[in-house]
Amino acid sequence: MRTLYISGWCVTASGKQIRAIRARIGRRKFLGNYGIGRKDVGAVSERVGFAIAVPLPRGKSHVTIE
């Protein structure tokens, strides 16, 4: 099985607090880590980074980040 590593940053346009982040393939959900420090992002908070490790099945997959 292969693993897709996704990382980046996420903020809301409304200013509401983000509590968690996850990736989904069909019904399978993979929890990520949110609140990683990102000094390179000019946001209100520096802790807007995230990271998710998604094990991929064989063939094509449609990964959704929520």
XYZ file of C-alpha atoms in Angstrom:
66
model
C 0.000 0.000 0.000
C 1.243 3.481 -0.865
C 0.920 6.504 1.424
C -0.011 9.990 0.277
C 1.392 12.690 2.572
C -0.602 15.923 2.444
C 0.524 19.097 4.209
C -0.306 22.767 3.973
C -2.229 25.447 5.789
C -5.904 26.246 6.207
C -7.833 29.275 7.502
C -11.520 30.143 7.247
C -12.858 33.219 5.476
C -15.365 33.685 8.303
C -12.703 33.750 11.004
C -14.238 30.768 12.831
C -11.839 28.427 14.587
C -10.862 25.221 12.801
C -10.916 22.308 15.232
C -9.729 19.421 13.067
C -8.901 18.311 9.548
C -9.259 14.970 7.806
C -8.987 13.282 4.443
C -11.632 10.966 3.059
C -11.653 8.268 0.373
C -15.249 7.113 0.015
C -16.388 6.193 3.535
C -12.854 5.773 4.891
C -11.677 8.738 6.993
C -8.111 9.606 7.966
C -7.582 12.124 10.750
C -4.879 14.724 10.321
C -2.957 17.005 12.632
C -4.077 20.636 12.649
C -2.394 23.502 14.499
C 1.142 23.078 13.232
C 3.169 26.283 13.305
C 3.550 28.059 9.939
C 5.525 31.294 10.268
C 5.526 31.685 6.480
C 1.745 32.236 6.370
C 0.575 35.785 7.078
C -2.473 34.772 9.111
C -3.828 35.930 12.452
C -2.352 32.811 14.041
C 0.875 31.062 13.085
C -0.622 27.667 14.018
C -2.643 27.089 10.842
C -0.636 24.222 9.342
C -1.822 20.671 8.872
C -0.497 17.241 7.906
C -2.346 14.068 6.930
C -1.009 10.624 5.968
C -3.460 8.803 3.682
C -2.887 5.124 2.843
C -3.919 4.651 -0.780
C -5.469 1.465 -2.157
C -4.384 0.146 -5.565
C -5.712 1.983 -8.572
C -7.196 5.453 -8.772
C -8.543 7.240 -5.685
C -10.485 10.435 -5.147
C -9.200 12.081 -1.956
C -11.308 14.786 -0.294
C -9.931 17.064 2.432
C -12.480 18.177 5.027
